[in-house]
Amino acid sequence: MFGHGSKVPRGWKYVNLGMGNHLIVNAKYYAEFEEATKELEDPAEYYQNWQTVADKILGR
């Protein structure tokens, strides 16, 4: 799905988590996700934090 020339499904946004890990975020939540992760610079930081950010956005 994320090989050379691949595309993210409509309504979703791609986030590189590094080391062959990928995350697609629903476009409805992407602006919040982007704001919550704006301090992160390295894909490994996204990998370590994406679930916590998602839980906060989804109100868990």
Tab-separated table of N, CA, C and O in Angstrom:
chain	number	residue	atom	x	y	z
A	1	MET	N	0.808	-1.192	0.000
A	1	MET	CA	0.000	0.000	0.000
A	1	MET	C	0.855	1.263	0.000
A	1	MET	O	0.453	2.273	-0.527
A	2	PHE	N	2.032	1.227	0.611
A	2	PHE	CA	2.853	2.431	0.685
A	2	PHE	C	4.157	2.296	-0.076
A	2	PHE	O	5.145	2.925	0.259
A	3	GLY	N	4.168	1.484	-1.097
A	3	GLY	CA	5.354	1.338	-1.916
A	3	GLY	C	5.515	2.505	-2.875
A	3	GLY	O	4.754	3.473	-2.851
A	4	HIS	N	6.480	2.410	-3.738
A	4	HIS	CA	6.778	3.450	-4.724
A	4	HIS	C	5.538	3.764	-5.557
A	4	HIS	O	4.916	2.876	-6.112
A	5	GLY	N	5.173	5.023	-5.638
A	5	GLY	CA	4.042	5.455	-6.450
A	5	GLY	C	2.679	5.218	-5.829
A	5	GLY	O	1.664	5.398	-6.484
A	6	SER	N	2.642	4.817	-4.573
A	6	SER	CA	1.357	4.548	-3.934
A	6	SER	C	0.668	5.849	-3.528
A	6	SER	O	1.291	6.895	-3.440
A	7	LYS	N	-0.622	5.742	-3.263
A	7	LYS	CA	-1.410	6.906	-2.859
A	7	LYS	C	-2.211	6.557	-1.615
A	7	LYS	O	-2.595	5.419	-1.412
A	8	VAL	N	-2.468	7.568	-0.819
A	8	VAL	CA	-3.287	7.416	0.382
A	8	VAL	C	-4.746	7.490	-0.055
A	8	VAL	O	-5.100	8.308	-0.908
A	9	PRO	N	-5.606	6.677	0.518
A	9	PRO	CA	-7.023	6.739	0.153
A	9	PRO	C	-7.610	8.127	0.395
A	9	PRO	O	-7.196	8.841	1.311
A	10	ARG	N	-8.577	8.495	-0.411
A	10	ARG	CA	-9.258	9.787	-0.273
A	10	ARG	C	-9.831	9.912	1.138
A	10	ARG	O	-10.398	8.969	1.676
A	11	GLY	N	-9.659	11.081	1.738
A	11	GLY	CA	-10.176	11.326	3.072
A	11	GLY	C	-9.201	10.971	4.186
A	11	GLY	O	-9.562	11.029	5.358
A	12	TRP	N	-7.968	10.624	3.819
A	12	TRP	CA	-6.947	10.244	4.793
A	12	TRP	C	-5.657	10.994	4.494
A	12	TRP	O	-5.399	11.393	3.359
A	13	LYS	N	-4.828	11.178	5.517
A	13	LYS	CA	-3.531	11.853	5.388
A	13	LYS	C	-2.432	10.910	5.866
A	13	LYS	O	-2.612	10.178	6.834
A	14	TYR	N	-1.294	10.980	5.221
A	14	TYR	CA	-0.164	10.093	5.506
A	14	TYR	C	0.796	10.722	6.515
A	14	TYR	O	1.091	11.915	6.438
A	15	VAL	N	1.288	9.895	7.451
A	15	VAL	CA	2.311	10.313	8.404
A	15	VAL	C	3.394	9.242	8.390
A	15	VAL	O	3.119	8.055	8.589
A	16	ASN	N	4.637	9.657	8.141
A	16	ASN	CA	5.773	8.737	8.146
A	16	ASN	C	6.223	8.506	9.588
A	16	ASN	O	6.591	9.448	10.278
A	17	LEU	N	6.194	7.260	10.026
A	17	LEU	CA	6.623	6.924	11.382
A	17	LEU	C	8.049	6.378	11.410
A	17	LEU	O	8.544	5.991	12.457
A	18	GLY	N	8.713	6.341	10.270
A	18	GLY	CA	10.091	5.879	10.197
A	18	GLY	C	10.227	4.369	10.208
A	18	GLY	O	9.313	3.641	10.595
A	19	MET	N	11.371	3.894	9.757
A	19	MET	CA	11.729	2.469	9.783
A	19	MET	C	10.656	1.573	9.146
A	19	MET	O	10.371	0.477	9.623
A	20	GLY	N	10.014	2.047	8.087
A	20	GLY	CA	9.012	1.262	7.387
A	20	GLY	C	7.642	1.269	8.035
A	20	GLY	O	6.762	0.519	7.624
A	21	ASN	N	7.449	2.097	9.030
A	21	ASN	CA	6.155	2.210	9.705
A	21	ASN	C	5.385	3.384	9.123
A	21	ASN	O	5.950	4.443	8.872
A	22	HIS	N	4.090	3.178	8.927
A	22	HIS	CA	3.246	4.187	8.314
A	22	HIS	C	1.981	4.370	9.135
A	22	HIS	O	1.488	3.433	9.745
A	23	LEU	N	1.451	5.579	9.101
A	23	LEU	CA	0.194	5.884	9.773
A	23	LEU	C	-0.639	6.712	8.818
A	23	LEU	O	-0.124	7.627	8.167
A	24	ILE	N	-1.903	6.367	8.700
A	24	ILE	CA	-2.810	7.236	7.961
A	24	ILE	C	-3.849	7.742	8.953
A	24	ILE	O	-4.383	6.994	9.753
A	25	VAL	N	-4.058	9.049	8.909
A	25	VAL	CA	-4.956	9.719	9.840
A	25	VAL	C	-6.150	10.229	9.053
A	25	VAL	O	-5.985	10.849	7.991
A	26	ASN	N	-7.340	10.002	9.566
A	26	ASN	CA	-8.537	10.500	8.918
A	26	ASN	C	-8.439	12.021	8.786
A	26	ASN	O	-8.060	12.709	9.738
A	27	ALA	N	-8.764	12.531	7.613
A	27	ALA	CA	-8.644	13.964	7.339
A	27	ALA	C	-9.446	14.808	8.329
A	27	ALA	O	-9.068	15.936	8.633
A	28	LYS	N	-10.516	14.254	8.860
A	28	LYS	CA	-11.353	14.966	9.835
A	28	LYS	C	-10.549	15.336	11.084
A	28	LYS	O	-10.798	16.361	11.715
A	29	TYR	N	-9.563	14.510	11.446
A	29	TYR	CA	-8.771	14.709	12.658
A	29	TYR	C	-7.351	15.186	12.383
A	29	TYR	O	-6.602	15.441	13.315
A	30	TYR	N	-6.983	15.311	11.125
A	30	TYR	CA	-5.588	15.586	10.788
A	30	TYR	C	-5.101	16.943	11.304
A	30	TYR	O	-3.974	17.040	11.791
A	31	ALA	N	-5.912	17.978	11.223
A	31	ALA	CA	-5.474	19.303	11.697
A	31	ALA	C	-5.148	19.253	13.186
A	31	ALA	O	-4.134	19.819	13.623
A	32	GLU	N	-5.976	18.559	13.968
A	32	GLU	CA	-5.698	18.403	15.400
A	32	GLU	C	-4.433	17.584	15.625
A	32	GLU	O	-3.628	17.910	16.499
A	33	PHE	N	-4.278	16.535	14.843
A	33	PHE	CA	-3.094	15.687	14.960
A	33	PHE	C	-1.837	16.491	14.629
A	33	PHE	O	-0.843	16.442	15.344
A	34	GLU	N	-1.910	17.261	13.564
A	34	GLU	CA	-0.777	18.086	13.138
A	34	GLU	C	-0.415	19.112	14.215
A	34	GLU	O	0.762	19.323	14.516
A	35	GLU	N	-1.418	19.742	14.802
A	35	GLU	CA	-1.176	20.726	15.863
A	35	GLU	C	-0.538	20.063	17.086
A	35	GLU	O	0.404	20.602	17.675
A	36	ALA	N	-1.029	18.908	17.456
A	36	ALA	CA	-0.530	18.208	18.642
A	36	ALA	C	0.875	17.646	18.453
A	36	ALA	O	1.569	17.371	19.430
A	37	THR	N	1.302	17.506	17.212
A	37	THR	CA	2.622	16.923	16.944
A	37	THR	C	3.591	17.926	16.313
A	37	THR	O	4.661	17.542	15.853
A	38	LYS	N	3.244	19.200	16.334
A	38	LYS	CA	4.071	20.199	15.652
A	38	LYS	C	5.487	20.309	16.218
A	38	LYS	O	6.397	20.734	15.512
A	39	GLU	N	5.687	19.916	17.467
A	39	GLU	CA	7.019	19.974	18.080
A	39	GLU	C	7.891	18.776	17.691
A	39	GLU	O	9.101	18.802	17.914
A	40	LEU	N	7.294	17.749	17.153
A	40	LEU	CA	8.040	16.543	16.795
A	40	LEU	C	8.759	16.756	15.473
A	40	LEU	O	8.183	17.286	14.530
A	41	GLU	N	10.012	16.338	15.416
A	41	GLU	CA	10.807	16.568	14.215
A	41	GLU	C	11.187	15.278	13.501
A	41	GLU	O	11.229	15.232	12.286
A	42	ASP	N	11.459	14.249	14.236
A	42	ASP	CA	11.952	12.993	13.673
A	42	ASP	C	10.808	11.988	13.564
A	42	ASP	O	9.968	11.922	14.465
A	43	PRO	N	10.759	11.209	12.479
A	43	PRO	CA	9.710	10.192	12.372
A	43	PRO	C	9.638	9.255	13.574
A	43	PRO	O	8.557	8.824	13.955
A	44	ALA	N	10.771	8.980	14.204
A	44	ALA	CA	10.765	8.106	15.388
A	44	ALA	C	9.969	8.736	16.527
A	44	ALA	O	9.339	8.027	17.312
A	45	GLU	N	9.970	10.055	16.621
A	45	GLU	CA	9.181	10.739	17.649
A	45	GLU	C	7.683	10.563	17.373
A	45	GLU	O	6.893	10.403	18.301
A	46	TYR	N	7.304	10.603	16.106
A	46	TYR	CA	5.908	10.337	15.751
A	46	TYR	C	5.538	8.911	16.146
A	46	TYR	O	4.467	8.674	16.689
A	47	TYR	N	6.434	7.980	15.863
A	47	TYR	CA	6.191	6.568	16.200
A	47	TYR	C	5.952	6.399	17.703
A	47	TYR	O	5.062	5.669	18.121
A	48	GLN	N	6.731	7.081	18.497
A	48	GLN	CA	6.632	6.950	19.952
A	48	GLN	C	5.399	7.646	20.533
A	48	GLN	O	4.967	7.303	21.631
A	49	ASN	N	4.846	8.614	19.826
A	49	ASN	CA	3.796	9.453	20.399
A	49	ASN	C	2.439	9.400	19.704
A	49	ASN	O	1.472	9.943	20.238
A	50	TRP	N	2.322	8.769	18.547
A	50	TRP	CA	1.087	8.875	17.781
A	50	TRP	C	-0.119	8.328	18.536
A	50	TRP	O	-1.206	8.908	18.468
A	51	GLN	N	0.035	7.236	19.270
A	51	GLN	CA	-1.110	6.628	19.947
A	51	GLN	C	-1.623	7.529	21.089
A	51	GLN	O	-2.829	7.692	21.260
A	52	THR	N	-0.717	8.124	21.839
A	52	THR	CA	-1.113	9.041	22.901
A	52	THR	C	-1.862	10.236	22.321
A	52	THR	O	-2.896	10.653	22.847
A	53	VAL	N	-1.356	10.782	21.229
A	53	VAL	CA	-2.006	11.915	20.566
A	53	VAL	C	-3.389	11.508	20.065
A	53	VAL	O	-4.374	12.225	20.277
A	54	ALA	N	-3.473	10.364	19.428
A	54	ALA	CA	-4.768	9.877	18.914
A	54	ALA	C	-5.764	9.688	20.052
A	54	ALA	O	-6.936	10.059	19.929
A	55	ASP	N	-5.315	9.108	21.159
A	55	ASP	CA	-6.208	8.909	22.312
A	55	ASP	C	-6.753	10.237	22.826
A	55	ASP	O	-7.937	10.352	23.158
A	56	LYS	N	-5.905	11.262	22.898
A	56	LYS	CA	-6.347	12.579	23.359
A	56	LYS	C	-7.366	13.192	22.404
A	56	LYS	O	-8.378	13.742	22.823
A	57	ILE	N	-7.095	13.079	21.116
A	57	ILE	CA	-8.002	13.644	20.114
A	57	ILE	C	-9.350	12.945	20.150
A	57	ILE	O	-10.398	13.578	20.049
A	58	LEU	N	-9.320	11.650	20.325
A	58	LEU	CA	-10.569	10.880	20.322
A	58	LEU	C	-11.247	10.853	21.682
A	58	LEU	O	-12.310	10.243	21.840
A	59	GLY	N	-10.627	11.494	22.681
A	59	GLY	CA	-11.238	11.643	23.988
A	59	GLY	C	-11.224	10.406	24.856
A	59	GLY	O	-12.136	10.174	25.636
A	60	ARG	N	-10.182	9.627	24.751
A	60	ARG	CA	-10.091	8.412	25.561
A	60	ARG	C	-9.376	8.691	26.853
A	60	ARG	O	-8.455	9.315	27.018
